[in-house]
XYZ file of C-alpha atoms in Angstrom:
763
model
C 160.577 -43.521 157.119
C 162.383 -45.969 154.627
C 162.488 -49.186 156.470
C 162.811 -52.294 154.076
C 165.028 -51.528 151.554
C 166.944 -54.792 151.342
C 164.081 -57.152 152.712
C 163.017 -60.046 150.593
C 164.644 -59.656 147.131
C 163.763 -62.788 145.845
C 164.439 -62.349 141.978
C 164.522 -66.192 141.765
C 162.192 -67.043 144.321
C 161.039 -69.399 141.920
C 163.817 -71.883 142.873
C 164.688 -70.440 146.249
C 160.847 -71.462 147.829
C 161.610 -75.119 146.479
C 165.450 -74.748 147.600
C 164.730 -72.968 150.993
C 168.356 -72.810 153.181
C 170.123 -70.060 155.106
C 169.667 -69.777 158.671
C 169.172 -66.745 161.296
C 168.561 -66.668 164.751
C 165.272 -64.702 166.268
C 165.619 -62.731 169.459
C 162.900 -62.911 171.874
C 161.839 -59.926 173.973
C 164.381 -57.189 172.799
C 162.770 -54.041 173.659
C 165.046 -51.684 171.736
C 165.434 -52.594 168.460
C 168.300 -50.961 166.298
C 166.585 -48.145 164.343
C 165.504 -49.212 161.316
C 166.095 -52.879 161.759
C 163.763 -55.704 162.708
C 162.930 -55.996 166.278
C 163.650 -59.799 166.074
C 167.111 -59.775 164.999
C 169.358 -57.520 166.073
C 172.657 -59.284 165.649
C 175.278 -58.975 163.476
C 176.535 -61.703 161.435
C 180.272 -61.845 160.870
C 180.686 -63.770 158.226
C 178.833 -66.554 156.395
C 180.793 -69.505 154.397
C 179.103 -71.932 152.090
C 181.121 -74.595 150.853
C 179.414 -76.768 148.317
C 180.404 -80.408 147.032
C 178.726 -81.752 144.063
C 179.350 -85.193 142.630
C 176.889 -86.417 139.429
C 173.538 -85.657 141.453
C 174.359 -85.452 145.235
C 175.338 -81.837 147.085
C 176.718 -81.361 150.229
C 176.536 -78.422 151.317
C 178.076 -77.033 154.332
C 177.680 -73.774 156.010
C 179.703 -71.431 158.931
C 177.923 -68.798 160.375
C 178.798 -66.588 162.826
C 176.531 -64.505 164.926
C 178.062 -61.327 167.014
C 175.507 -59.702 170.406
C 176.681 -56.148 169.738
C 174.373 -54.944 172.752
C 175.196 -54.905 176.229
C 172.599 -56.970 177.420
C 172.441 -61.352 177.838
C 169.701 -62.615 174.970
C 167.909 -65.493 174.040
C 166.794 -66.717 170.677
C 165.686 -69.542 168.355
C 168.179 -70.572 165.663
C 165.526 -71.408 162.482
C 167.021 -72.969 159.366
C 164.166 -72.939 156.396
C 164.972 -76.728 154.749
C 165.034 -77.264 151.536
C 162.642 -79.917 150.265
C 164.052 -83.257 149.999
C 167.252 -82.332 152.160
C 168.467 -84.404 155.115
C 170.444 -82.407 157.677
C 173.676 -84.659 157.911
C 175.139 -82.335 161.046
C 174.348 -79.355 163.531
C 176.977 -77.835 165.592
C 176.743 -74.957 168.371
C 178.019 -74.842 171.760
C 176.493 -73.003 174.379
C 177.927 -72.958 177.848
C 180.329 -75.749 176.702
C 177.466 -78.421 175.838
C 176.095 -79.005 172.200
C 172.715 -77.875 171.577
C 169.947 -79.923 170.666
C 167.691 -79.088 167.671
C 164.444 -80.223 166.435
C 162.909 -80.864 162.739
C 159.358 -79.086 162.387
C 157.043 -80.008 159.528
C 155.786 -77.608 157.570
C 152.601 -76.831 159.012
C 154.287 -76.362 162.706
C 156.868 -74.059 161.091
C 154.119 -71.870 159.276
C 152.365 -71.523 162.841
C 156.019 -70.501 164.054
C 156.908 -67.903 161.319
C 153.192 -66.402 161.706
C 153.684 -66.626 165.374
C 156.605 -64.219 164.915
C 155.235 -61.943 162.296
C 152.495 -61.448 164.363
C 154.481 -60.518 167.779
C 157.241 -58.522 166.074
C 154.734 -56.813 163.804
C 157.366 -57.814 160.485
C 156.463 -59.393 157.744
C 159.573 -60.317 156.700
C 159.225 -64.208 157.844
C 156.907 -64.528 155.375
C 157.819 -65.805 152.595
C 158.706 -68.707 154.372
C 155.429 -69.915 154.697
C 154.867 -73.414 153.433
C 158.802 -74.377 154.649
C 159.840 -76.992 157.162
C 162.400 -75.698 159.662
C 165.321 -77.007 161.840
C 164.843 -75.257 165.185
C 167.243 -74.620 168.392
C 166.825 -72.679 171.614
C 170.000 -70.574 171.649
C 170.611 -69.005 175.423
C 172.292 -67.572 176.834
C 173.805 -64.774 173.846
C 176.488 -63.242 176.135
C 177.022 -59.163 175.600
C 179.081 -58.637 173.107
C 179.849 -62.457 172.840
C 180.009 -64.497 169.550
C 177.798 -67.823 168.368
C 179.746 -69.724 165.420
C 177.341 -72.298 163.868
C 177.772 -74.909 161.854
C 175.818 -76.783 159.842
C 175.169 -79.442 156.653
C 173.054 -81.229 154.675
C 172.831 -83.792 151.457
C 170.007 -83.131 148.911
C 169.753 -84.696 145.329
C 170.192 -82.418 142.152
C 167.789 -83.593 139.452
C 168.650 -83.027 135.653
C 166.135 -82.210 133.243
C 167.473 -82.833 129.773
C 171.338 -82.420 130.931
C 170.449 -79.545 133.023
C 170.836 -78.785 136.322
C 170.254 -76.195 139.007
C 171.639 -75.429 142.475
C 170.119 -72.386 144.553
C 171.479 -71.363 147.860
C 169.377 -68.724 149.292
C 171.268 -65.400 150.522
C 168.291 -63.105 150.916
C 168.231 -64.110 154.452
C 171.304 -61.926 155.153
C 168.266 -59.284 155.924
C 168.748 -60.465 159.328
C 172.433 -58.972 159.981
C 172.306 -55.757 161.326
C 175.209 -54.844 160.077
C 177.190 -55.422 156.881
C 178.465 -59.003 157.021
C 182.419 -58.659 156.863
C 182.552 -61.779 155.073
C 180.314 -63.722 152.681
C 181.692 -66.924 150.612
C 180.388 -69.588 148.318
C 182.847 -71.906 146.717
C 181.008 -75.089 144.659
C 183.122 -77.849 143.331
C 181.497 -79.333 140.317
C 182.048 -82.601 139.144
C 179.778 -84.373 136.646
C 179.544 -87.722 135.471
C 179.558 -86.790 131.791
C 181.645 -84.224 129.698
C 180.498 -80.587 131.729
C 179.379 -77.943 129.074
C 177.892 -74.543 130.071
C 178.640 -73.304 133.664
C 176.390 -70.459 134.661
C 175.767 -68.253 137.713
C 172.981 -65.978 136.661
C 172.618 -64.144 140.328
C 176.300 -63.067 141.424
C 179.796 -61.902 139.589
C 181.267 -65.652 139.977
C 184.653 -66.610 139.108
C 184.190 -69.950 137.016
C 187.284 -72.002 136.567
C 187.265 -75.348 135.076
C 189.265 -78.357 136.359
C 189.366 -80.679 133.068
C 186.506 -82.030 130.954
C 183.919 -82.704 133.690
C 184.787 -80.809 136.299
C 184.737 -76.821 137.678
C 185.082 -74.711 140.668
C 183.338 -71.515 141.056
C 183.365 -68.854 143.826
C 181.730 -65.730 145.041
C 183.166 -63.658 147.215
C 182.261 -60.004 149.232
C 183.475 -58.339 151.987
C 181.313 -55.541 154.045
C 178.173 -56.714 152.050
C 174.500 -57.369 152.135
C 173.270 -60.211 150.288
C 170.123 -59.960 148.970
C 170.008 -62.027 146.190
C 169.811 -65.845 146.292
C 172.850 -67.840 144.542
C 172.287 -69.900 141.614
C 174.733 -71.795 139.494
C 173.281 -73.616 136.474
C 175.222 -76.430 134.652
C 174.866 -78.702 131.962
C 176.014 -81.975 130.129
C 176.172 -83.226 126.777
C 178.645 -85.623 125.142
C 178.563 -83.770 121.807
C 181.594 -81.191 121.119
C 179.366 -78.617 121.686
C 176.179 -78.706 124.331
C 172.998 -76.968 123.895
C 170.713 -76.715 126.657
C 167.439 -74.499 127.059
C 165.196 -72.966 129.382
C 161.715 -70.881 128.930
C 159.690 -68.960 131.042
C 156.252 -67.995 130.034
C 153.557 -66.194 132.320
C 149.784 -66.684 130.507
C 149.533 -65.617 127.202
C 151.939 -63.216 126.639
C 155.022 -64.056 124.383
C 157.391 -65.965 126.302
C 160.876 -65.382 126.919
C 163.935 -67.755 126.566
C 167.722 -69.131 127.877
C 169.970 -71.043 125.544
C 173.250 -72.357 126.794
C 175.960 -73.227 124.540
C 179.233 -74.247 125.573
C 182.365 -76.700 123.924
C 183.179 -77.273 127.538
C 186.282 -77.525 129.708
C 189.628 -78.547 127.597
C 191.206 -81.553 128.427
C 194.921 -80.907 129.184
C 196.225 -82.586 125.859
C 193.761 -81.419 123.669
C 195.229 -78.811 120.990
C 193.166 -75.476 120.328
C 192.458 -74.426 117.106
C 194.647 -72.874 115.213
C 193.868 -68.901 114.965
C 195.895 -65.783 113.058
C 196.175 -62.496 115.272
C 197.622 -59.143 114.355
C 198.294 -57.042 117.376
C 198.111 -53.346 116.646
C 199.359 -50.871 119.113
C 199.167 -46.747 119.121
C 202.823 -45.772 119.454
C 201.624 -41.964 118.980
C 203.377 -39.775 121.509
C 199.964 -39.309 123.660
C 201.406 -42.855 124.831
C 204.500 -42.095 126.499
C 204.848 -42.989 130.038
C 202.740 -45.318 131.866
C 200.619 -46.288 129.084
C 203.435 -47.462 126.638
C 204.817 -49.295 129.807
C 201.793 -51.069 130.347
C 200.904 -51.881 126.736
C 204.185 -53.418 126.134
C 203.739 -55.812 129.034
C 199.927 -56.520 127.937
C 201.502 -57.445 124.563
C 204.385 -59.938 125.990
C 202.029 -61.618 127.675
C 199.912 -62.147 124.794
C 202.938 -62.935 122.903
C 204.224 -65.819 125.584
C 200.459 -67.055 125.600
C 200.116 -67.580 121.990
C 199.129 -71.478 120.952
C 201.714 -73.412 119.285
C 200.313 -72.996 115.450
C 199.078 -70.146 115.901
C 200.086 -67.330 113.290
C 200.341 -63.432 114.380
C 202.004 -60.094 113.235
C 202.605 -56.890 115.101
C 201.769 -53.646 113.898
C 203.026 -50.491 115.493
C 201.618 -47.173 114.427
C 201.968 -43.240 114.955
C 202.356 -41.022 111.898
C 202.745 -43.840 110.124
C 202.249 -47.633 110.371
C 204.484 -50.562 110.012
C 204.734 -54.359 110.480
C 207.189 -56.320 111.943
C 207.420 -59.277 110.098
C 205.199 -57.606 107.188
C 203.532 -61.337 107.067
C 201.924 -63.597 109.712
C 204.429 -65.822 110.872
C 204.035 -68.985 112.919
C 204.613 -68.892 116.585
C 208.034 -70.267 117.271
C 210.150 -69.859 120.169
C 212.247 -67.754 117.747
C 209.714 -65.471 116.125
C 208.308 -64.692 119.964
C 210.953 -63.720 120.583
C 211.959 -61.352 117.877
C 208.443 -59.873 118.236
C 209.429 -59.874 122.238
C 212.799 -57.301 121.575
C 210.512 -55.361 118.779
C 207.867 -54.527 121.533
C 210.135 -53.438 124.114
C 211.928 -51.315 121.704
C 208.722 -49.166 120.858
C 209.393 -45.731 121.420
C 206.215 -43.165 121.832
C 206.122 -40.208 118.994
C 204.515 -38.680 116.674
C 200.672 -38.459 115.117
C 197.678 -41.076 115.347
C 197.274 -43.174 111.501
C 193.870 -45.120 112.791
C 193.016 -45.345 109.600
C 196.312 -46.592 107.607
C 196.680 -48.899 110.714
C 193.630 -51.139 110.280
C 194.546 -51.076 106.811
C 197.774 -52.682 106.926
C 196.188 -54.892 109.661
C 194.072 -56.374 107.380
C 195.857 -56.841 104.621
C 198.006 -58.518 106.338
C 195.495 -61.883 106.538
C 195.047 -61.126 102.684
C 198.508 -61.790 101.973
C 198.057 -65.637 103.217
C 196.050 -67.915 100.475
C 196.025 -70.456 103.442
C 193.951 -68.838 106.204
C 190.939 -70.903 105.266
C 188.754 -72.242 108.478
C 191.464 -70.165 110.680
C 189.900 -67.605 113.108
C 191.524 -63.808 112.703
C 191.661 -61.516 114.594
C 192.868 -57.981 115.695
C 193.661 -56.902 118.987
C 193.571 -52.843 118.504
C 195.231 -50.992 121.448
C 194.734 -46.831 120.953
C 194.838 -43.912 123.732
C 193.744 -41.678 120.749
C 191.731 -39.967 118.085
C 192.575 -40.330 114.463
C 194.598 -37.455 113.431
C 196.584 -38.426 110.560
C 195.520 -39.590 106.735
C 191.740 -40.276 106.807
C 190.197 -38.950 109.868
C 186.679 -39.081 109.247
C 184.573 -41.745 111.331
C 182.148 -43.189 108.483
C 185.014 -43.426 105.940
C 187.256 -45.192 108.397
C 184.101 -47.384 109.566
C 183.386 -48.074 105.753
C 187.414 -48.839 105.005
C 187.408 -51.527 107.688
C 184.176 -52.884 106.636
C 185.103 -53.408 102.961
C 188.383 -54.849 103.657
C 186.833 -57.211 106.570
C 186.103 -60.682 105.426
C 185.381 -62.348 108.748
C 187.682 -60.661 110.416
C 187.364 -59.622 114.411
C 188.604 -56.604 115.757
C 188.500 -56.051 119.044
C 189.434 -52.353 120.079
C 191.021 -51.117 123.484
C 190.210 -47.483 124.117
C 192.781 -46.365 126.548
C 191.938 -43.150 128.803
C 189.090 -41.127 127.618
C 190.722 -38.493 124.557
C 189.246 -41.337 122.226
C 186.027 -41.523 119.647
C 184.008 -43.810 121.357
C 181.737 -43.767 118.474
C 184.600 -44.993 116.090
C 185.443 -47.883 118.306
C 182.041 -48.885 119.084
C 180.864 -49.007 115.169
C 184.546 -50.594 113.935
C 183.968 -53.560 116.698
C 179.585 -54.100 116.256
C 180.282 -54.019 112.451
C 183.163 -56.944 112.876
C 181.214 -59.142 116.016
C 183.015 -58.523 117.975
C 183.514 -55.621 121.286
C 185.156 -52.747 122.361
C 186.672 -52.319 126.024
C 188.335 -49.219 127.382
C 190.659 -49.063 130.337
C 190.502 -45.727 132.510
C 193.367 -43.910 133.695
C 193.064 -45.498 137.079
C 193.086 -48.939 135.608
C 195.826 -51.103 134.580
C 196.203 -51.567 130.712
C 198.174 -55.102 131.320
C 195.676 -56.788 133.451
C 192.598 -55.925 131.295
C 194.237 -57.069 128.206
C 195.953 -60.308 129.458
C 192.697 -61.158 131.307
C 190.847 -60.531 127.750
C 193.579 -62.299 125.763
C 193.267 -65.359 128.144
C 189.338 -65.707 126.995
C 189.804 -65.717 123.352
C 193.040 -67.687 123.270
C 191.305 -70.570 122.460
C 188.685 -70.548 119.289
C 186.316 -73.535 119.190
C 183.858 -72.217 116.651
C 183.750 -69.361 114.316
C 181.007 -67.937 113.174
C 177.945 -69.407 115.068
C 174.556 -69.072 113.537
C 171.223 -69.975 115.642
C 168.559 -71.761 113.922
C 165.252 -72.619 115.783
C 162.720 -74.836 114.145
C 159.066 -76.097 115.311
C 155.532 -74.748 115.691
C 157.158 -71.344 117.495
C 158.523 -68.083 116.682
C 161.720 -66.686 118.124
C 162.583 -62.891 118.041
C 164.719 -60.092 119.574
C 167.574 -62.471 120.677
C 170.506 -60.752 122.883
C 173.415 -61.076 121.404
C 172.191 -60.094 118.194
C 174.886 -61.464 116.310
C 176.396 -64.263 118.004
C 180.119 -64.224 118.938
C 182.351 -66.776 118.394
C 182.567 -69.524 120.550
C 185.548 -70.193 122.621
C 187.193 -73.035 124.802
C 185.501 -72.662 128.580
C 183.412 -70.507 127.432
C 179.775 -70.238 127.465
C 177.592 -68.766 124.909
C 174.430 -67.320 126.374
C 171.377 -66.271 124.221
C 168.170 -64.299 125.829
C 165.424 -63.974 123.678
C 160.979 -63.712 122.987
C 159.109 -66.590 121.519
C 155.576 -66.779 120.475
C 154.011 -70.358 120.619
C 155.057 -73.443 122.923
C 155.504 -76.720 122.372
C 158.732 -79.151 121.240
C 161.286 -77.728 118.590
C 164.582 -78.244 117.862
C 167.916 -75.394 118.177
C 170.566 -75.627 115.828
C 174.073 -74.090 116.169
C 176.371 -74.423 113.130
C 179.785 -72.803 112.929
C 183.087 -73.429 111.829
C 184.997 -75.944 113.745
C 188.749 -76.609 112.718
C 188.081 -75.317 108.896
C 184.609 -77.449 108.857
C 180.969 -76.455 108.850
C 179.352 -78.500 111.718
C 176.281 -78.539 112.992
C 175.059 -79.090 116.710
C 170.820 -79.799 117.687
C 169.026 -80.242 120.952
C 165.430 -80.715 121.408
C 164.257 -77.835 123.433
C 160.518 -77.225 124.681
C 159.429 -73.641 124.727
C 156.853 -73.866 128.097
C 152.729 -72.799 127.405
C 152.837 -71.603 130.658
C 156.316 -71.830 133.420
C 156.827 -69.466 135.919
C 159.843 -71.231 137.541
C 162.571 -69.467 135.799
C 161.883 -65.616 136.905
C 165.265 -64.347 135.959
C 164.880 -64.647 132.075
C 162.626 -62.000 131.736
C 164.862 -59.301 133.474
C 168.119 -60.203 131.920
C 166.318 -59.863 128.776
C 165.143 -57.077 129.270
C 168.492 -55.669 131.160
C 170.252 -56.838 127.571
C 167.457 -55.095 125.483
C 167.354 -51.966 127.445
C 171.166 -51.727 127.045
C 170.484 -52.663 123.241
C 167.931 -49.611 122.735
C 169.709 -46.877 124.928
C 172.831 -47.588 122.603
C 170.362 -47.357 119.410
C 169.792 -43.469 120.974
C 173.481 -43.054 121.970
C 174.887 -44.028 118.586
C 171.587 -42.751 115.817
C 169.600 -40.626 118.107
C 166.562 -40.173 120.021
C 162.766 -41.507 118.715
C 159.998 -41.790 120.544
C 159.219 -45.504 120.060
C 162.732 -46.128 121.749
C 162.142 -44.230 124.646
C 158.426 -45.557 125.207
C 160.054 -48.825 124.947
C 162.994 -48.405 127.178
C 160.805 -46.511 130.053
C 158.235 -49.697 129.622
C 160.579 -52.491 129.762
C 163.054 -50.291 132.596
C 159.600 -50.008 134.272
C 158.181 -53.532 134.190
C 161.110 -55.305 135.506
C 162.988 -52.866 137.864
C 165.850 -51.595 135.641
C 166.997 -48.679 137.634
C 169.975 -46.778 136.086
C 170.682 -43.055 135.326
C 169.329 -43.305 132.111
C 165.993 -44.966 132.508
C 165.044 -43.429 135.961
C 164.818 -39.921 134.014
C 162.949 -41.654 131.136
C 160.637 -43.272 133.747
C 159.910 -39.751 135.692
C 159.266 -37.814 132.587
C 157.228 -40.755 131.599
C 154.816 -40.760 134.408
C 154.311 -37.147 134.066
C 153.268 -36.747 130.905
C 150.773 -39.804 131.226
C 149.437 -38.060 134.457
C 149.579 -41.263 136.569
C 148.561 -40.481 140.150
C 151.009 -39.504 142.552
C 150.308 -42.242 144.689
C 151.006 -44.938 142.095
C 154.153 -43.481 140.741
C 157.335 -45.259 140.675
C 160.149 -43.063 141.675
C 158.267 -40.339 144.290
C 161.611 -39.995 145.885
C 163.870 -39.559 143.560
C 161.735 -36.641 141.272
C 162.097 -34.909 144.863
C 166.176 -35.064 144.889
C 166.887 -32.366 142.707
C 170.653 -33.230 142.626
C 170.444 -36.986 141.668
C 167.508 -36.198 139.391
C 169.792 -33.411 137.850
C 172.489 -35.823 137.254
C 170.317 -38.986 136.013
C 169.440 -36.051 133.088
C 172.806 -35.354 132.148
C 173.789 -38.628 131.676
C 170.817 -39.549 129.336
C 171.036 -36.272 127.433
C 174.693 -36.807 127.205
C 174.496 -39.949 125.757
C 171.567 -39.104 123.317
C 172.581 -38.042 120.061
C 171.778 -34.512 119.177
C 172.781 -32.192 116.671
C 175.413 -29.737 117.647
C 175.597 -31.323 121.245
C 177.177 -35.055 120.423
C 179.508 -36.600 123.198
C 182.020 -38.716 121.689
C 184.996 -38.567 123.518
C 185.776 -37.365 127.230
C 185.243 -39.069 130.622
C 181.345 -39.052 129.748
C 181.646 -40.858 126.460
C 183.686 -43.440 127.325
C 180.935 -44.023 130.700
C 178.127 -44.204 128.378
C 179.819 -46.576 125.789
C 180.841 -48.642 129.008
C 177.790 -48.532 130.660
C 175.428 -49.622 127.820
C 177.809 -52.568 126.781
C 177.206 -53.803 130.296
C 173.559 -54.196 129.826
C 174.059 -55.466 126.820
C 176.205 -58.047 127.730
C 174.883 -58.706 131.280
C 175.435 -62.031 132.552
C 173.739 -61.651 135.943
C 171.430 -59.911 137.864
C 174.448 -58.355 139.897
C 176.102 -57.090 137.100
C 173.442 -55.702 135.622
C 172.436 -53.261 138.388
C 175.523 -52.537 140.276
C 177.231 -50.902 137.389
C 174.821 -48.519 136.817
C 173.399 -47.451 140.570
C 172.312 -44.045 140.903
C 173.211 -42.613 144.425
C 171.233 -40.670 146.498
C 172.213 -37.174 146.542
C 172.525 -36.018 150.467
C 170.161 -37.186 153.595
C 168.238 -34.353 152.976
C 166.655 -36.029 150.660
C 165.211 -38.653 153.048
C 161.469 -38.015 154.695
C 161.719 -36.630 158.029
C 162.739 -38.756 160.443
C 163.689 -41.726 158.295
C 166.299 -44.402 159.362
C 167.923 -44.319 156.653
C 168.922 -40.761 156.167
C 172.258 -40.093 156.326
C 175.076 -43.081 156.529
C 175.207 -43.345 160.450
C 176.407 -47.080 160.670
C 173.278 -47.758 163.064
C 171.335 -46.665 160.219
C 170.042 -50.568 160.178
C 169.815 -53.391 157.535
C 167.131 -51.038 155.749
C 169.337 -48.362 154.843
C 169.281 -47.112 151.397
C 172.428 -46.803 149.300
C 171.408 -45.955 145.790
C 167.877 -45.890 144.349
C 168.503 -49.042 141.934
C 168.260 -50.564 145.663
C 164.553 -49.554 145.925
C 163.354 -51.769 143.377
C 162.695 -54.952 143.590
C 161.449 -58.467 141.282
C 159.968 -60.548 143.314
C 157.985 -63.676 141.529
C 157.626 -61.564 138.277
C 157.003 -58.072 139.621
C 158.178 -55.030 140.095
C 157.915 -52.971 143.186
C 159.422 -49.681 144.220
C 159.883 -47.919 147.370
C 159.066 -44.459 148.024
C 159.200 -43.332 151.960
C 158.076 -46.586 153.552
C 155.567 -47.515 151.297
C 156.241 -50.002 148.744
C 154.625 -49.794 145.455
C 153.314 -52.211 142.595
C 154.545 -51.422 139.053
C 151.961 -52.936 137.342
C 149.235 -50.895 139.476
C 149.579 -48.248 136.719
C 149.866 -50.538 133.463
C 147.677 -49.757 130.737
C 145.502 -52.840 131.202
C 144.857 -51.984 135.588
C 144.598 -48.550 134.349
C 142.012 -49.446 132.068
C 140.245 -51.835 134.367
C 139.984 -49.127 137.605
C 141.196 -51.226 139.862
C 138.964 -51.331 142.763
C 140.860 -49.952 146.178
C 140.645 -51.607 149.572
C 142.460 -50.892 152.765
C 143.682 -53.625 155.155
C 145.391 -53.044 158.163
C 148.668 -55.101 158.921
C 148.807 -57.834 161.438
C 144.818 -58.094 161.868
C 142.943 -61.233 161.107
C 141.980 -59.761 157.721
C 145.537 -59.459 156.689
C 146.350 -62.977 157.557
C 142.799 -64.207 155.453
C 144.498 -62.368 152.715
C 148.096 -64.193 153.282
C 145.890 -67.670 153.016
C 143.535 -66.663 150.475
C 146.404 -65.576 148.075
C 149.968 -67.691 148.716
C 151.280 -66.813 145.730
C 151.266 -63.461 147.056
C 153.369 -63.985 150.417
C 156.713 -63.498 148.792
C 155.509 -59.951 147.931
C 153.591 -59.510 151.156
C 157.104 -60.110 153.199
C 158.335 -56.682 151.652
C 157.102 -54.593 154.613
C 154.175 -53.539 156.648
C 153.149 -50.584 154.159
C 152.420 -51.980 150.630
C 150.490 -51.645 147.563
C 149.922 -54.398 145.913
C 147.590 -55.802 143.000
C 145.587 -59.103 143.424
C 142.671 -59.630 140.992
C 140.898 -56.820 139.923
C 141.995 -55.065 143.281
C 144.425 -52.896 144.555
C 145.521 -53.738 148.223
C 146.496 -50.723 150.506
C 148.773 -52.563 153.263
C 149.088 -50.285 156.465
């Protein structure tokens, strides 16, 4: 029975344990729990809205929740709000029968006893992760049949800055206490800093970040029909320098550490002028672009033209059987030139073949005609829907010609549709320190191109380079080549390091034609396990890079082995990695009880899809897929892994779904897609992997398995094995003896976990 797919996904548990907040209602004596759900939490959370105002070091969090009783009986419960350290409750409001409900503050020890009492009574360990936290407690009675209980609460806390870096966490993982998906969940953070605001980064969720001047930003996250199971985390930095550099590291024991470096020029004031740039727009007007494609492409180009900066220079190259430029040179973005270009774009007709080599050659030659281009960023935005059919058509030759004529020019290809050579476009982009994007048939070209152009229209630093000095050695940096830095954007670099102690990080590059250097003091920790999201995002990016190497250059045992190791250790479940992990565990003859994805191995349909995706991505002689729907998806998926900015993006874009209810164990509440399947209902295999306090756990049936149990070190150690009955005195003694394991134990009442030299089988 799969009972705990969504339980306690504390990927950012280091901070969540320190800043616990988010309320839930524990129902007393509910005799008929919803299948697959907690016996003590049969309510639905219909909405959960969070408004955060951060002004300097003070953060005020205001929460609105509504609980709904879908049952036909009256209920009684207790509202619990685990408290953040140092937080001060400002307001709690809830009416019961027309009267305001009183609430009580519980110190940590009293709250711990309450949590343990609920765990013992309900036979569910979900509350163990809150052990050691104080609580805000209120009795809720009555909760009428089909009645609603809205609750409002607000609290104030101080946000400490460390070296110019601040962080705020709002734990959303307690939404596991809703028996259905939330109709609405949203977080809005209004941020105002006392110094110029540089990097603003959300490593947990795909959030919209909008700058409001040099010292402010608004960050928004919103989902509907969602089961949020990852704590919301926001990081921001302040620095008076034009480019702010900030740094976080993670290291567990003697292994090499991981680091995250943030660099940003910050937000631009309204009167600040952007660095002048040279841009050539290259548009495919071959016959295959007829219809909606050419109409959307016209609108996209017209948007870009309308948003050129006054001191920019530009040219338009259209190509089909031949290539031709509008002006035959770079022209200033004057109103007259923009108007002439708009008329030219509107008059374009689709016909003829696809002379990609000629088009790119003409575009790069356009830059070379200007002798006054020093220091100006040079960009080609290249839109095409086909493969080369005219002139030079060999992939290697076209790539070589671009590299030969390229002198710091960035080429951003947009592949439209799926009848394109993804390897050609990806190689062109990668070789020019840019990236490729693909517009699928159901997507809007105008939206995608205009959104991209809005991000890159204000270059701040060109050709950035990172140098780290000190008694440390950094390696395996991602991205491997730093992209150009733009206003309102944050450069995010993940890497590994050896050694520890104080060091200096320097970013150098060209700003307005002049070489500039910006340095920041950084500290590589000797032992610091607070920032657990760093290893997983680093591993996600490296797995993306390794898979791309396999896709572009062919499979080797070294590449495969590293993908498997990283994916298993960090819980990266994708159609590519899942197949490789299963294959590796069979080859190594890992005991079945310690294998990580036993259910997937028995799901022939899902396993077949996983193998199909991997086989289509690797480079086999005579079986290479460079074009078509799968080729586009392979390129898109590996790029998403390589560029992963946050945990939800990294996992959601590559989910591997179950084939059918037949793949579920008999009697499982998660079999099928019944709306009553409860919180633990499975959606895909990726959700059966959880990374908690630096460890990956995998769910098979009702059992969660610690991935470290099959590590080489533990296999060689020949771990002792000990079975402990859940909810027994021995079980709670284990919790007290290993407080660091409380979050792991909260996964469920059937768990295999390694503590010291022993594999504990909780049953």
